Coordinates of C-alpha atoms in Angstrom, one line a residue:
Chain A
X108 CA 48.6 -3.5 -55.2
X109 CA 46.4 -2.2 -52.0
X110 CA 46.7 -3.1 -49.1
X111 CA 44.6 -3.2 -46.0
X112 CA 45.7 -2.4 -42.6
X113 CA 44.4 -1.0 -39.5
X114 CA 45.2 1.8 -37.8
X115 CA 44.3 2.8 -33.4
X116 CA 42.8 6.2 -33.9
X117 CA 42.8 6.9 -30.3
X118 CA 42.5 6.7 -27.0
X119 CA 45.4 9.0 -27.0
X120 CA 46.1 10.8 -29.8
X121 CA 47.6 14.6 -29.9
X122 CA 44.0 16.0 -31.8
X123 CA 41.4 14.1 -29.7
X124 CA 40.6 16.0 -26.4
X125 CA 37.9 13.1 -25.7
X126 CA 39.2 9.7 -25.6
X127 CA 37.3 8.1 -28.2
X128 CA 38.5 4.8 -29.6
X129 CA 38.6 4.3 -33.0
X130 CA 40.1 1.2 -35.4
X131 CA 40.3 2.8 -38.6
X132 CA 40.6 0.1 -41.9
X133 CA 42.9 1.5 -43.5
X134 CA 43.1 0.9 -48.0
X135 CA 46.0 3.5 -49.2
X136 CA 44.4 6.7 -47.5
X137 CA 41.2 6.2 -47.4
X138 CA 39.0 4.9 -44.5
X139 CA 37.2 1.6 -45.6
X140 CA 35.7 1.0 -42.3
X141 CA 35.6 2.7 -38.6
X142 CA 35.4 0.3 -35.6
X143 CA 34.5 2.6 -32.2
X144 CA 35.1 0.9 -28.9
X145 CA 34.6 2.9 -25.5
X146 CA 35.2 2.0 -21.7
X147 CA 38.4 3.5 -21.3
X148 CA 37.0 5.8 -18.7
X149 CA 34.0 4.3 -17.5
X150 CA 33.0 4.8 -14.0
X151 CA 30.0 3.3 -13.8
X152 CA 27.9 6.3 -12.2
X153 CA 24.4 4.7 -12.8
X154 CA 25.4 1.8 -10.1
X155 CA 25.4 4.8 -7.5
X156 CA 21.9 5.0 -7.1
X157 CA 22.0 1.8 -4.6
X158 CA 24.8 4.2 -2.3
X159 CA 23.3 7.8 -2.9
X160 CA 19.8 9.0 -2.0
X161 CA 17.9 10.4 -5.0
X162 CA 18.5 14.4 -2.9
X163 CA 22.6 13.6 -3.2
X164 CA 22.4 12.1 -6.7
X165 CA 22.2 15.0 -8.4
X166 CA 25.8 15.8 -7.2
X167 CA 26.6 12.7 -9.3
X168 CA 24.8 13.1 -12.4
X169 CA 26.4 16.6 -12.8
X170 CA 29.9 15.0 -12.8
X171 CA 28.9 12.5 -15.8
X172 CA 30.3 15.5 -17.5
X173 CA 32.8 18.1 -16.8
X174 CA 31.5 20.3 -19.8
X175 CA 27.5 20.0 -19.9
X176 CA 27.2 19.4 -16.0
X177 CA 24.7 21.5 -15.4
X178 CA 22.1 20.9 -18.1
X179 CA 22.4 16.9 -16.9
X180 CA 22.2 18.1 -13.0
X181 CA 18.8 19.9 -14.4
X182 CA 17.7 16.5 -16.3
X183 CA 17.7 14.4 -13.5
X184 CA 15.9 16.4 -11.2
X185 CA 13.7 16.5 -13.9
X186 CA 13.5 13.2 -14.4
X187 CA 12.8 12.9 -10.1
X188 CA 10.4 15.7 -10.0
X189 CA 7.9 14.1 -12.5
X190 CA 8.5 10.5 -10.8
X191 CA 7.1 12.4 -7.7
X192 CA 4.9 15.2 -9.0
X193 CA 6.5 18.0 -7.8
X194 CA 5.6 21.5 -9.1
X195 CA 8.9 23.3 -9.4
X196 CA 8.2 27.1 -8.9
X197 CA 8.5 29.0 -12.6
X198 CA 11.2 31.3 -11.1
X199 CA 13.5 28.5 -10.8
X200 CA 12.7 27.3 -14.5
X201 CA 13.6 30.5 -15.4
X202 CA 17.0 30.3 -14.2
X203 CA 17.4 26.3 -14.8
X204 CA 17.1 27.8 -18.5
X205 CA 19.4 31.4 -18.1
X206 CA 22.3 28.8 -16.2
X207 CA 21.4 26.0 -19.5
X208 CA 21.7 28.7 -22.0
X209 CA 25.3 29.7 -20.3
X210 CA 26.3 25.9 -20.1
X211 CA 25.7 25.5 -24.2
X212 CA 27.7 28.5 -24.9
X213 CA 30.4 27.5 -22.8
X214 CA 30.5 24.4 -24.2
X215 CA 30.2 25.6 -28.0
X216 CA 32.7 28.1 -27.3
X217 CA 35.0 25.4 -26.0
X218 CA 34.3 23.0 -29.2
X219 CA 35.0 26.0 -31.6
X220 CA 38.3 26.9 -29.8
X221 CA 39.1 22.8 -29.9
X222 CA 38.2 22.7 -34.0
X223 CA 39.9 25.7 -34.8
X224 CA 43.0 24.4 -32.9
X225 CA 42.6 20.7 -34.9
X226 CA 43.1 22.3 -38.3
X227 CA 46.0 24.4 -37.1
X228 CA 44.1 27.7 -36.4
X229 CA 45.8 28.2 -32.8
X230 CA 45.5 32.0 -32.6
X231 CA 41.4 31.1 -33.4
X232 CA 41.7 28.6 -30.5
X233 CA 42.9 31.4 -27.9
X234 CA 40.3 33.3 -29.1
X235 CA 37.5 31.6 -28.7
X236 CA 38.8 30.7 -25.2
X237 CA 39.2 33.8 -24.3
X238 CA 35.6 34.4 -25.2
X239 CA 34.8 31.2 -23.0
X240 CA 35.9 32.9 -20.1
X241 CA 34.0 35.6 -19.7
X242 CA 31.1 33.0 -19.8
X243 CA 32.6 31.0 -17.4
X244 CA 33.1 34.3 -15.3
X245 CA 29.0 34.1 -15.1
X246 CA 28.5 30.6 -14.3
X247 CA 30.9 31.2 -11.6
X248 CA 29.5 34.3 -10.2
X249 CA 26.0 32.9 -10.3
X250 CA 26.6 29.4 -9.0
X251 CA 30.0 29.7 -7.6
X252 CA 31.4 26.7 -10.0
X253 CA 32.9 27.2 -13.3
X254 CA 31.9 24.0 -15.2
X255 CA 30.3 22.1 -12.2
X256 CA 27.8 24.4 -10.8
X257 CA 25.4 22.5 -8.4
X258 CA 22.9 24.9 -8.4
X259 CA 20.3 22.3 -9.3
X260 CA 18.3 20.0 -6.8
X261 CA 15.2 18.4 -6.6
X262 CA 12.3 20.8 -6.2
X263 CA 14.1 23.7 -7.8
X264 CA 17.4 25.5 -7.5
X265 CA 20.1 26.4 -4.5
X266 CA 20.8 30.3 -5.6
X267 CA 18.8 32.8 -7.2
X268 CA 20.0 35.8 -9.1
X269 CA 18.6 39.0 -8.4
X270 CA 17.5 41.8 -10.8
X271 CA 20.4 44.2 -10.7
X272 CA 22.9 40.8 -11.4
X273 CA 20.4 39.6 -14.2
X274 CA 20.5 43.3 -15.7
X275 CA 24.3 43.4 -15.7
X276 CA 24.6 40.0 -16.9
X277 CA 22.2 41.1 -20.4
X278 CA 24.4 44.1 -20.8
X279 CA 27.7 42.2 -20.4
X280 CA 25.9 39.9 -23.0
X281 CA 25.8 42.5 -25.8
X282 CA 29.2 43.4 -26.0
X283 CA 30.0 39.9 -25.8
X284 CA 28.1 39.4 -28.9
X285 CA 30.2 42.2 -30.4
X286 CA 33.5 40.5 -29.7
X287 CA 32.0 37.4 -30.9
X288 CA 31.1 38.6 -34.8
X289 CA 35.1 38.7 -34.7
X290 CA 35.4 34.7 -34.5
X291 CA 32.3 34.0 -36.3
X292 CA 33.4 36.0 -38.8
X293 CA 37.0 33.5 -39.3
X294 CA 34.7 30.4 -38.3
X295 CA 31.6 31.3 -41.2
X296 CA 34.1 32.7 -43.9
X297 CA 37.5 31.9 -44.2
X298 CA 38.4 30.5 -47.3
X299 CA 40.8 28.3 -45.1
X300 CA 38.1 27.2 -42.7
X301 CA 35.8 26.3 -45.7
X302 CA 38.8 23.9 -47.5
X303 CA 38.9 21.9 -44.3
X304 CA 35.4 21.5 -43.7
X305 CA 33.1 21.8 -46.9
X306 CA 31.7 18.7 -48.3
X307 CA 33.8 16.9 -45.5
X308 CA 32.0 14.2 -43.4
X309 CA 29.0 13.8 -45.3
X310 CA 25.9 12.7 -43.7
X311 CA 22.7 12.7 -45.5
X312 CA 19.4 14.0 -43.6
X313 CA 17.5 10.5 -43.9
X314 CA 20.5 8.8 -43.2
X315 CA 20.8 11.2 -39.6
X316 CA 17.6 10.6 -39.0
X317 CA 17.9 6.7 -39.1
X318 CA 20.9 6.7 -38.0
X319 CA 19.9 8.2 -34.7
X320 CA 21.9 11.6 -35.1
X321 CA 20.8 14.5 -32.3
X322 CA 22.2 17.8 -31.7
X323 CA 24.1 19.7 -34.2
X324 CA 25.3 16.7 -36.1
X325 CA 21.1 16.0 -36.5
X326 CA 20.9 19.6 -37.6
X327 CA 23.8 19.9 -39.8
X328 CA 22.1 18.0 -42.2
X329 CA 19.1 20.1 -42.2
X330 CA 16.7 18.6 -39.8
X331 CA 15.2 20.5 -37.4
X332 CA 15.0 18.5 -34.2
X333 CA 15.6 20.1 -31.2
X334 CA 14.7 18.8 -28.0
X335 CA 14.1 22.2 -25.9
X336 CA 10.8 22.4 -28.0
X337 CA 9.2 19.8 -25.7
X338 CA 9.0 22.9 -24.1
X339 CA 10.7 22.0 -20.3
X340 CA 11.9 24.1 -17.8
X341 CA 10.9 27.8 -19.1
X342 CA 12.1 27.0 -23.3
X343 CA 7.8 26.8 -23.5
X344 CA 7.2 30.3 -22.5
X345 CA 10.3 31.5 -24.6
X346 CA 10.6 32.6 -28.3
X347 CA 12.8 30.0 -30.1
X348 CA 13.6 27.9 -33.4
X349 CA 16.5 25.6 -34.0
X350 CA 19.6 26.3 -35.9
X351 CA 19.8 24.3 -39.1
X352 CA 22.1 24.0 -41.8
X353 CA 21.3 21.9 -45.4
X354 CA 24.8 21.5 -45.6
X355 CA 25.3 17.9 -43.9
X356 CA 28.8 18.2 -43.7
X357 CA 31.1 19.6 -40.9
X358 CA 31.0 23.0 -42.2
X359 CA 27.3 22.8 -41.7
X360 CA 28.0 21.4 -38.2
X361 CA 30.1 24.0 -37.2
X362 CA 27.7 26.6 -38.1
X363 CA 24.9 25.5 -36.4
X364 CA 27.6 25.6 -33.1
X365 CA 28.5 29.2 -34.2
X366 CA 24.8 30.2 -34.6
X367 CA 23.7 28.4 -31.7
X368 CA 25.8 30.8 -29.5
X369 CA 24.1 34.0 -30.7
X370 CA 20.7 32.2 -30.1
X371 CA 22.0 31.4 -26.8
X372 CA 22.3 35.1 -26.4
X373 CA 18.6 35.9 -27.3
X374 CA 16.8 33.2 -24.9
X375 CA 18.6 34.3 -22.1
X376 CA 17.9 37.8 -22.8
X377 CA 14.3 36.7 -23.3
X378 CA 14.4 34.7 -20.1
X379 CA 15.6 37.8 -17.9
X380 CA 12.9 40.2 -19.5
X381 CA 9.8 37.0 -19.0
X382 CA 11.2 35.7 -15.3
X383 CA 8.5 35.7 -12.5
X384 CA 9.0 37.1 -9.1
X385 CA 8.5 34.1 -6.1
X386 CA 10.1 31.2 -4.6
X387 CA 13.0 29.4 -6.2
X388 CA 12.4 26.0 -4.7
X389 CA 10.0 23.9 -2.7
X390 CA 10.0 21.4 0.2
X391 CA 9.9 17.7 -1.3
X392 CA 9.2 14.9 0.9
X393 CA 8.6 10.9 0.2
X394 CA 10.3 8.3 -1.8
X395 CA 10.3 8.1 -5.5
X396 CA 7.9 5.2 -7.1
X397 CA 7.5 5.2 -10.5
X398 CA 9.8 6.0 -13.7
X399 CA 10.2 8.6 -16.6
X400 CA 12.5 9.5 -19.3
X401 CA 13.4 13.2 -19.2
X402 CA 14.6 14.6 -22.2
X403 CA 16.6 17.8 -22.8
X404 CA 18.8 19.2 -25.5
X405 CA 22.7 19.1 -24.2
X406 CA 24.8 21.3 -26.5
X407 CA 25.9 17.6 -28.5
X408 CA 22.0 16.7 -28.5
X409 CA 19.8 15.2 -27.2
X410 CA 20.4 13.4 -23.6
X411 CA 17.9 10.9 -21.9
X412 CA 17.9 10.7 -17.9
X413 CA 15.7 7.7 -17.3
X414 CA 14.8 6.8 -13.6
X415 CA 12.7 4.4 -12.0
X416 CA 12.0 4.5 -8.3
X417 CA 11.2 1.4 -6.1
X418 CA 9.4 3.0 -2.7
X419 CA 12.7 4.2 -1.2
X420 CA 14.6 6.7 -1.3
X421 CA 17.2 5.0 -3.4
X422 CA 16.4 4.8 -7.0
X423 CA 16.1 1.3 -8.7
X424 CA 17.8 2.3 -11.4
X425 CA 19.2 5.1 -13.6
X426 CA 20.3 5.4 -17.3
X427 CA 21.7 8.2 -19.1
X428 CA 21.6 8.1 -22.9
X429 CA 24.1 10.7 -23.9
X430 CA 24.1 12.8 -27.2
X431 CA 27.6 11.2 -28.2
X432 CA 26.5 7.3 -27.4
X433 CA 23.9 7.6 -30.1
X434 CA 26.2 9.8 -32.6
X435 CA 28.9 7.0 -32.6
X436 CA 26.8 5.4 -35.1
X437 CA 26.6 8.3 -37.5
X438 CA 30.1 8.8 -36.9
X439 CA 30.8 5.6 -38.1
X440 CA 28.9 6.0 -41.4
X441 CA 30.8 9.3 -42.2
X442 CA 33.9 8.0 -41.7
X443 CA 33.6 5.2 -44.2
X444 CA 35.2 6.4 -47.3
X445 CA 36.5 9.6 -46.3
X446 CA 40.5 10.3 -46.5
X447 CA 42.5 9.6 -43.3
X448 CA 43.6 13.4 -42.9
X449 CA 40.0 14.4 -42.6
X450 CA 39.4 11.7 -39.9
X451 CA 40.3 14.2 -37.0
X452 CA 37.7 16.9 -38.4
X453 CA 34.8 14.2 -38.7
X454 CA 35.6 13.3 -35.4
X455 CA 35.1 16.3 -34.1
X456 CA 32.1 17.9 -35.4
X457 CA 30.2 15.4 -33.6
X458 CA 32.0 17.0 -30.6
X459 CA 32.6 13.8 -29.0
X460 CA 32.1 13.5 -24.8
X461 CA 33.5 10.2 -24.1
X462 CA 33.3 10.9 -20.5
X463 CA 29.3 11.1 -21.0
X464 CA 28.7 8.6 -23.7
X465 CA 31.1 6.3 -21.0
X466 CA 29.9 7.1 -17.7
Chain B
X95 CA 4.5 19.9 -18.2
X96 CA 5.8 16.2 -18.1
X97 CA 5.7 15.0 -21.8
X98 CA 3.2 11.4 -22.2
X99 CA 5.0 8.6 -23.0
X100 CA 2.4 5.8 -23.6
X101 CA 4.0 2.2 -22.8
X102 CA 3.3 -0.8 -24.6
X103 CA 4.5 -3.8 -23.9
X104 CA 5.8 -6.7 -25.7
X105 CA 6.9 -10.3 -26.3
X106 CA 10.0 -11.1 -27.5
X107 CA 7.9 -12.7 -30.7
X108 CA 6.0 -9.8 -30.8
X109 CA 9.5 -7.5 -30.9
X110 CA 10.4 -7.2 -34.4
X111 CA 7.2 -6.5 -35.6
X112 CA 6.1 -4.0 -33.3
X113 CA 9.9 -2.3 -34.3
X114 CA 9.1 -2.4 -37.6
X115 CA 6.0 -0.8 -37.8
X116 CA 7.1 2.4 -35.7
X117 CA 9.8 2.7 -38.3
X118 CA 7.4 2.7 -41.4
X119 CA 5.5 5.1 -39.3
X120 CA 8.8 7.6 -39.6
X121 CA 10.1 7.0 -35.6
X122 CA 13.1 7.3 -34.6
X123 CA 15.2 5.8 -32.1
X124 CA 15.8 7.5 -29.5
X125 CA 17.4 4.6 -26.9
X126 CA 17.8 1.5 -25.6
X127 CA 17.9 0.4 -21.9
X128 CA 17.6 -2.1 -19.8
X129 CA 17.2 -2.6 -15.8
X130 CA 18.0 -5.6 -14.1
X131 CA 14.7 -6.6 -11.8
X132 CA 15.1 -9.3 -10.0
X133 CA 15.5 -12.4 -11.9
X134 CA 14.2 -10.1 -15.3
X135 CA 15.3 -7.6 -17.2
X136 CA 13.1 -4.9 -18.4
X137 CA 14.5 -3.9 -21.8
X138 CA 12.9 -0.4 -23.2
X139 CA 12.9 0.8 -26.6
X140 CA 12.3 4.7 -26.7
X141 CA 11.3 6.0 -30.3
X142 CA 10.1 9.6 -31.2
X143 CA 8.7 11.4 -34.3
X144 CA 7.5 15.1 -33.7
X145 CA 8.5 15.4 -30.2
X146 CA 5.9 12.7 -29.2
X147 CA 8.1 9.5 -27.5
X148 CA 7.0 6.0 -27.6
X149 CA 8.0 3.3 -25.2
X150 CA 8.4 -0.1 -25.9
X151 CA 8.8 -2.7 -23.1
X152 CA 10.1 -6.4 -23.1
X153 CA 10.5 -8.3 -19.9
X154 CA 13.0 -11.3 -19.8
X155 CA 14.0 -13.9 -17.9
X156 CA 17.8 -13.9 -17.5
X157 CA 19.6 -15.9 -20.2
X158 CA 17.1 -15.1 -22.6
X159 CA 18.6 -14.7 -26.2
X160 CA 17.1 -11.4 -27.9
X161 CA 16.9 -10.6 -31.2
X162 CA 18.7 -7.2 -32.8
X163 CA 16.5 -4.7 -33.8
X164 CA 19.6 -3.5 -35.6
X165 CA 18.3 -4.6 -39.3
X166 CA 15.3 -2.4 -39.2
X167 CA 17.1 0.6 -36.9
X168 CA 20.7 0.6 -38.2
X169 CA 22.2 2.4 -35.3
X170 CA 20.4 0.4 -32.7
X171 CA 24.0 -2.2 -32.0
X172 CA 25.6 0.6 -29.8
X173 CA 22.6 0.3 -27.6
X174 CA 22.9 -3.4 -27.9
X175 CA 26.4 -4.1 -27.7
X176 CA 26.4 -1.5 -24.3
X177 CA 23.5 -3.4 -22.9
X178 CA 25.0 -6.8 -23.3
X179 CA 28.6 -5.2 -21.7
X180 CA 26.4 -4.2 -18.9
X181 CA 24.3 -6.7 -18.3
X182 CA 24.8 -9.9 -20.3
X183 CA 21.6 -10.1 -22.4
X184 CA 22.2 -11.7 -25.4
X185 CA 21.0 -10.3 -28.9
X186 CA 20.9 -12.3 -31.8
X187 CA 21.8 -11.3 -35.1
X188 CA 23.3 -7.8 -34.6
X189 CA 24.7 -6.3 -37.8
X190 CA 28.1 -5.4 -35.8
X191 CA 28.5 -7.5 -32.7
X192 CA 31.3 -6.4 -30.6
X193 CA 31.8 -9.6 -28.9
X194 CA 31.9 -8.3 -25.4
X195 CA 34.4 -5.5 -26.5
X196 CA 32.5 -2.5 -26.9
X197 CA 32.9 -1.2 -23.6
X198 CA 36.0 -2.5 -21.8
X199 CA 35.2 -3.0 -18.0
X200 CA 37.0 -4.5 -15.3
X201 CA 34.4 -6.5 -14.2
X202 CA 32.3 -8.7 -16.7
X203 CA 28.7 -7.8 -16.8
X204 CA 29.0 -5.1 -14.1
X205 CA 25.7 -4.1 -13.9
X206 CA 24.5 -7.9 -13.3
X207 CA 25.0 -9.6 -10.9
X208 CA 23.2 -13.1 -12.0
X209 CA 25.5 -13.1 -14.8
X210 CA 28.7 -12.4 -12.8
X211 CA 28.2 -15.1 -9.3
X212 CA 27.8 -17.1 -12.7
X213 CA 30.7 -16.5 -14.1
X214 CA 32.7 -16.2 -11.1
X215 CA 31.5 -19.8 -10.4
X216 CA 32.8 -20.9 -13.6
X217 CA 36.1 -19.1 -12.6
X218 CA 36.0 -21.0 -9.4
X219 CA 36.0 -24.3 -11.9

């Protein structure tokens, strides 16, 4: 006769690199139901506003995350800018989108290296690290951080890149695609890859949708929502369609990670050929009144900086909805029914940032 | 170019059916927030279909019970659940209801500080 018990999947467990929380029902070995529970490293960041001026905060909103700093840094000033109606110069959207493009490789790079490792592929794992760095090598050479850059600030960006660098950096980017067909090739073929992920953590494309799915979890299941075609920073001026995949399983999601990386590829190379001589920044002045809900796509999804100002020069209050807060509930739904050995894989192709989704 | 994001406000009557009919017009959600203004709370439902977001405002007096817009949007309780760890606004009928154990904080209702002289009072007792 079954029985039901319950098993803590998390905080600390040797295949999660995030600390995501998880009380799995357990009925012989299969998952009957998946309780999430977060907090274990919350900060609370957002209560900062009443210390930091809305200049300083960005500083702040990059460390929500060690892994997509830069493209929340970006958000928020984003989110600022419009509040005051500043015209950011277009040769500093230009590079807000060549650093983005280099944050969501990174990142990818880092999830594939992470997935490969969780099904036991650890020469995979050292390869697509490897890879990693020499991304890493640019973010460092052009911002002088390697995963926290603090380039950004209100009114535009802190460095600029010149031609000969931006050249370089396109021509470093071809034979990096050439070393890459190597690991896409493992990640897109292998027999052994396939077993582990096909038809593994299935997730319908209505139910993503209603479930609030973004990112490459949303796009796994073949929908084709992508928040850089609101067209911020310079993604309007740029030649681009999201990566999707009908598969809705993690295969799918991994692919859409794997393909994301060579699109990343193209829109910088784009943005280098399209970017505009001029300033990189302007003077702001005054106090934010007002609020909006910037938007952008982080390499999980979609993330939501929301500000309001109050006359000062502290904000009233900021929120950050995170790509991972709102695919916890999708999670939930693809781990209901699934075997307990395919629990870790699930878990991971929604590349969960508990650090963001906590803040 | 700033994206629009018409606002339309709401009472808490008013709340479910308003919810309803951006999801038979194919919305999603896209968030749930709140901010703590004065003695209110500004609670904003974001949703989006095509790239075109929606806002959705409902301003309470503190203590006001809310009711879940997680029957209609499914995934809606993580927003819920966070915004009542955060802030102590109740919601009323939430298909999973965490009970205050969602997000573990040291500090109950952290982002409120009504709700936590309140408690601290009843500490005090």
């Amino acid at each position: 006769m079954s029985k039901e018990i319950v098993i803590p999947f998390g905080p600390q467990h040797p295949v999660l690199p995030e600390p995501i929380h998880l009380d799995l029902v357990i009925e012989d070995e299969k998952v009957k139901q998946a309780i999430p529970s977060i907090g274990y490293v919350h900060r609370g960041l957002e209560t900062l506003v009443e210390k930091r001026e809305y200049p300083e905060y960005v500083y702040l909103a990059e460390r929500i995350c060690g892994i997509c700093s830069f493209i929340h840094g970006a958000t928020y000033c984003q989110a600022v800018e419009t509040v005051m109606n500043v015209e950011v110069p277009e040769r500093a959207l230009f590079l807000r989108t060549i650093w983005s493009e280099y944050s969501r490789m990174h990142s990818h790079l880092l999830w594939l290296g992470l997935a490969a490792d969780a099904f036991g592929f650890e020469n995979l794992f050292m390869d697509a690290w490897r890879l990693r760095e020499s991304i890493l090598d640019e973010l460092e050479a052009t911002t002088g951080g390697r995963v926290i850059q603090g380039s950004c600030k209100v009114g535009g960006v802190r460095r600029d890149i010149d031609g000969e660098t931006l050249d370089a950096m396109t021509t470093r980017l071809d034979g990096f695609r050439g070393e890459l067909k190597e690991i896409s090739d493992v990640f897109l073929n292998d027999s052994s890859v396939k077993g582990r992920m096909k038809n593994v953590g299935i997730l319908p494309a209505k139910e993503a949708y209603d479930y609030g799915a973004v990112g490459p979890t949303l796009r796994g299941s073949g929908v084709a929502s992508d928040a850089r075609m609101l067209g911020y920073a310079a993604y309007g001026k740029l030649h681009f369609k999201p990566v999707v995949e009908d598969g809705c399983d993690c295969y799918a999601r991994c692919a859409v990670r794997m393909k994301e990386v060579y699109a990343s590829i193209d829109i910088i190379k784009e943005a280098v050929q399209k970017i505009p001589d001029g300033p990189i920044e302007v003077k702001v002045t005054g106090k934010p009144e007002g609020e909006y809900f910037a938007r952008a796509e982080q390499p999980r999804g979609e993330v939501v900086h929301y500000v309001k100002g109050n006359g000062t020069r502290h904000l009233a209050r900021h929120r950050v909805r995170t790509p991972t807060l709102t695919n916890i509930p999708p999670l939930v739904k693809m781990l209901e029914g699934c075997e307990l050995a395919d629990v870790p894989v699930i878990v991971l192709s929604i590349d969960p940032c508990i650090g963001c989704a906590e803040r | 170019m700033p994206e629009d994001q018409p606002m339309t406000e709401c009472t808490i009557e008013g709340l479910l059916p308003a919810v309803r009919a951006y999801h038979e017009k194919g919305y999603r959600l896209v968030q749930v927030s709140c901010t703590k203004v004065d003695e209110t709370f500004e609670l904003s439902y974001c949703f989006d279909i095509d790239y075109h977001m929606a806002v959705l405002r409902l301003v309470v007096p503190a203590g006001t019970k809310v009711p879940s817009i997680s029957g209609i949007y499914w995934g809606a309780f993580i927003y819920e659940n966070e915004t009542h760890d955060f802030f102590g606004v109740a919601f009323t009928d939430i298909n999973i209801d965490f009970k205050g154990t969602l997000v573990r904080t040291a500090k109950q209702y952290p982002f409120s500080n009504i709700s936590f002289r309140e408690v601290e009072k009843c500490q005090k007792k």
